[in-house]
Amino acid sequence: MSHQNVEVARKAIGAWNAGDMDQLRELYDSEAVMRYAVSNWPETGPFLGRDAIMRQFSWLRDTWDADSLDVVGDPVAAGDRVVVRAIWRAAGRGPDTDLEIAWVYTLRRGLIVSAEFFQDHAEALEAAGCCDSESTAFAWLELRRRSP
């Protein structure tokens, strides 16, 4: 199941980068919840339901002329959750942006039921239950890097 969840996460990123918001929408459960656990984010949520999430994504997309997610490393599966780390690159109106973000998807029945965004990868790993402290997160990441 965790391999399938990682594939859903990859599809979501691919849809975002392709600008295919219809495909992205189909990857979210109708009752999905999304929030930003980032203190300086303008609208943290929660965004309740697929329609509210898609409105938030539309607002983000409309803010920039172009943007993309460049994934850093491989997504990490943790039970029904997937942790993704990426650089969000945006350009157009205002200054160009290169923002490192991490997020946790929770999936059920092949759909995203929850998406929680963090500014710190270690926090995302902890939220997914991969580890219980920042130092453990770094040790866990180092082990992941060394494993085949």
Short mmCIF file of C-alpha atoms in Angstrom, two decimals:
data_model
loop_
_atom_site.label_atom_id
_atom_site.label_comp_id
_atom_site.label_asym_id
_atom_site.label_seq_id
_atom_site.Cartn_x
_atom_site.Cartn_y
_atom_site.Cartn_z
CA MET A 1 0.00 0.00 0.00
CA SER A 2 2.78 2.48 0.82
CA HIS A 3 4.20 2.11 -2.72
CA GLN A 4 0.76 3.01 -4.12
CA ASN A 5 0.59 6.01 -1.79
CA VAL A 6 3.97 7.25 -3.00
CA GLU A 7 2.72 6.94 -6.58
CA VAL A 8 -0.33 9.07 -5.74
CA ALA A 9 2.02 11.69 -4.25
CA ARG A 10 4.13 11.63 -7.42
CA LYS A 11 0.98 12.02 -9.55
CA ALA A 12 -0.09 15.03 -7.48
CA ILE A 13 3.30 16.70 -7.96
CA GLY A 14 3.25 15.88 -11.67
CA ALA A 15 -0.24 17.34 -12.03
CA TRP A 16 0.79 20.52 -10.20
CA ASN A 17 3.88 20.95 -12.39
CA ALA A 18 1.87 20.29 -15.56
CA GLY A 19 -0.78 22.79 -14.47
CA ASP A 20 -3.37 19.99 -14.67
CA MET A 21 -5.61 21.10 -11.83
CA ASP A 22 -8.39 18.71 -12.94
CA GLN A 23 -6.10 15.71 -12.47
CA LEU A 24 -4.88 17.11 -9.14
CA ARG A 25 -8.49 17.57 -8.02
CA GLU A 26 -9.25 13.92 -8.75
CA LEU A 27 -6.46 12.80 -6.40
CA TYR A 28 -8.16 14.45 -3.40
CA ASP A 29 -11.05 12.91 -1.49
CA SER A 30 -14.19 15.06 -1.50
CA GLU A 31 -13.86 15.46 2.29
CA ALA A 32 -10.10 16.12 2.32
CA VAL A 33 -8.55 18.63 4.72
CA MET A 34 -5.49 20.79 4.08
CA ARG A 35 -3.57 23.19 6.30
CA TYR A 36 -0.27 25.02 6.42
CA ALA A 37 1.71 24.57 9.64
CA VAL A 38 3.82 27.60 8.69
CA SER A 39 3.62 30.58 11.03
CA ASN A 40 4.18 33.26 8.39
CA TRP A 41 1.88 31.83 5.72
CA PRO A 42 -0.91 34.30 4.82
CA GLU A 43 -3.78 31.79 4.97
CA THR A 44 -3.04 28.70 7.05
CA GLY A 45 -6.44 27.02 6.83
CA PRO A 46 -7.76 24.54 7.52
CA PHE A 47 -9.30 24.19 4.09
CA LEU A 48 -12.17 21.75 4.40
CA GLY A 49 -13.19 19.70 1.38
CA ARG A 50 -11.78 19.26 -2.09
CA ASP A 51 -13.46 22.43 -3.42
CA ALA A 52 -11.90 24.63 -0.71
CA ILE A 53 -8.50 23.05 -1.32
CA MET A 54 -8.74 23.66 -5.04
CA ARG A 55 -9.74 27.28 -4.45
CA GLN A 56 -6.63 27.71 -2.29
CA PHE A 57 -4.47 26.12 -4.98
CA SER A 58 -6.06 28.39 -7.60
CA TRP A 59 -5.27 31.43 -5.43
CA LEU A 60 -1.64 30.28 -5.16
CA ARG A 61 -1.36 29.69 -8.90
CA ASP A 62 -2.92 33.07 -9.72
CA THR A 63 -0.35 34.83 -7.53
CA TRP A 64 2.53 33.88 -9.85
CA ASP A 65 3.05 33.76 -13.60
CA ALA A 66 4.87 30.43 -13.33
CA ASP A 67 5.74 27.98 -10.58
CA SER A 68 6.97 24.43 -10.09
CA LEU A 69 7.81 21.92 -7.40
CA ASP A 70 11.31 20.43 -7.56
CA VAL A 71 11.29 17.35 -5.34
CA VAL A 72 14.33 16.90 -3.09
CA GLY A 73 15.11 13.21 -2.61
CA ASP A 74 12.48 10.50 -2.67
CA PRO A 75 9.09 10.73 -0.99
CA VAL A 76 9.06 8.80 2.30
CA ALA A 77 6.23 6.34 2.96
CA ALA A 78 5.11 5.93 6.58
CA GLY A 79 2.03 3.72 6.79
CA ASP A 80 -0.89 5.64 5.25
CA ARG A 81 1.23 8.79 5.01
CA VAL A 82 3.77 10.10 2.53
CA VAL A 83 6.29 12.84 3.32
CA VAL A 84 7.50 14.96 0.40
CA ARG A 85 10.27 17.55 0.46
CA ALA A 86 10.56 20.06 -2.38
CA ILE A 87 11.66 23.49 -3.47
CA TRP A 88 8.70 25.57 -4.64
CA ARG A 89 9.97 27.89 -7.35
CA ALA A 90 7.72 30.75 -8.40
CA ALA A 91 8.28 33.71 -10.69
CA GLY A 92 6.28 36.56 -12.09
CA ARG A 93 4.55 39.17 -10.02
CA GLY A 94 6.78 40.29 -7.19
CA PRO A 95 10.16 38.79 -6.35
CA ASP A 96 11.05 35.31 -7.53
CA THR A 97 10.58 32.69 -4.83
CA ASP A 98 12.58 29.57 -3.97
CA LEU A 99 10.91 28.19 -0.86
CA GLU A 100 11.85 24.86 0.71
CA ILE A 101 8.73 23.11 1.93
CA ALA A 102 7.76 19.66 3.10
CA TRP A 103 4.34 18.14 3.41
CA VAL A 104 2.56 15.08 4.65
CA TYR A 105 -0.17 13.45 2.60
CA THR A 106 -2.47 11.03 4.39
CA LEU A 107 -4.15 8.64 1.96
CA ARG A 108 -7.10 6.28 2.12
CA ARG A 109 -8.51 4.19 -0.71
CA GLY A 110 -5.96 5.73 -3.08
CA LEU A 111 -7.04 9.33 -2.41
CA ILE A 112 -5.47 12.16 -0.44
CA VAL A 113 -7.61 12.77 2.65
CA SER A 114 -5.22 15.18 4.36
CA ALA A 115 -2.37 17.45 3.30
CA GLU A 116 -0.31 19.31 5.88
CA PHE A 117 2.48 21.65 4.77
CA PHE A 118 5.57 22.53 6.81
CA GLN A 119 8.56 24.79 6.35
CA ASP A 120 10.82 22.23 8.06
CA HIS A 121 11.34 18.70 6.73
CA ALA A 122 12.08 17.32 10.20
CA GLU A 123 8.70 18.63 11.42
CA ALA A 124 6.97 16.89 8.53
CA LEU A 125 8.74 13.62 9.32
CA GLU A 126 7.75 13.95 12.96
CA ALA A 127 4.12 14.71 12.03
CA ALA A 128 4.06 11.57 9.88
CA GLY A 129 5.26 9.49 12.82
CA CYS A 130 8.68 8.79 11.32
CA CYS A 131 10.49 10.14 14.36
CA ASP A 132 9.87 12.01 17.59
CA SER A 133 12.48 14.77 17.61
CA GLU A 134 14.59 16.88 15.30
CA SER A 135 17.80 15.02 16.10
CA THR A 136 16.06 11.71 15.48
CA ALA A 137 14.77 13.10 12.19
CA PHE A 138 18.27 13.93 11.00
CA ALA A 139 19.56 10.51 12.04
CA TRP A 140 16.61 8.86 10.28
CA LEU A 141 17.26 10.90 7.11
CA GLU A 142 20.93 9.93 7.14
CA LEU A 143 20.00 6.25 7.39
CA ARG A 144 17.57 6.67 4.46
CA ARG A 145 20.33 8.28 2.36
CA ARG A 146 22.70 5.39 3.02
CA SER A 147 20.21 2.59 2.35
CA PRO A 148 19.97 1.19 -1.20
#
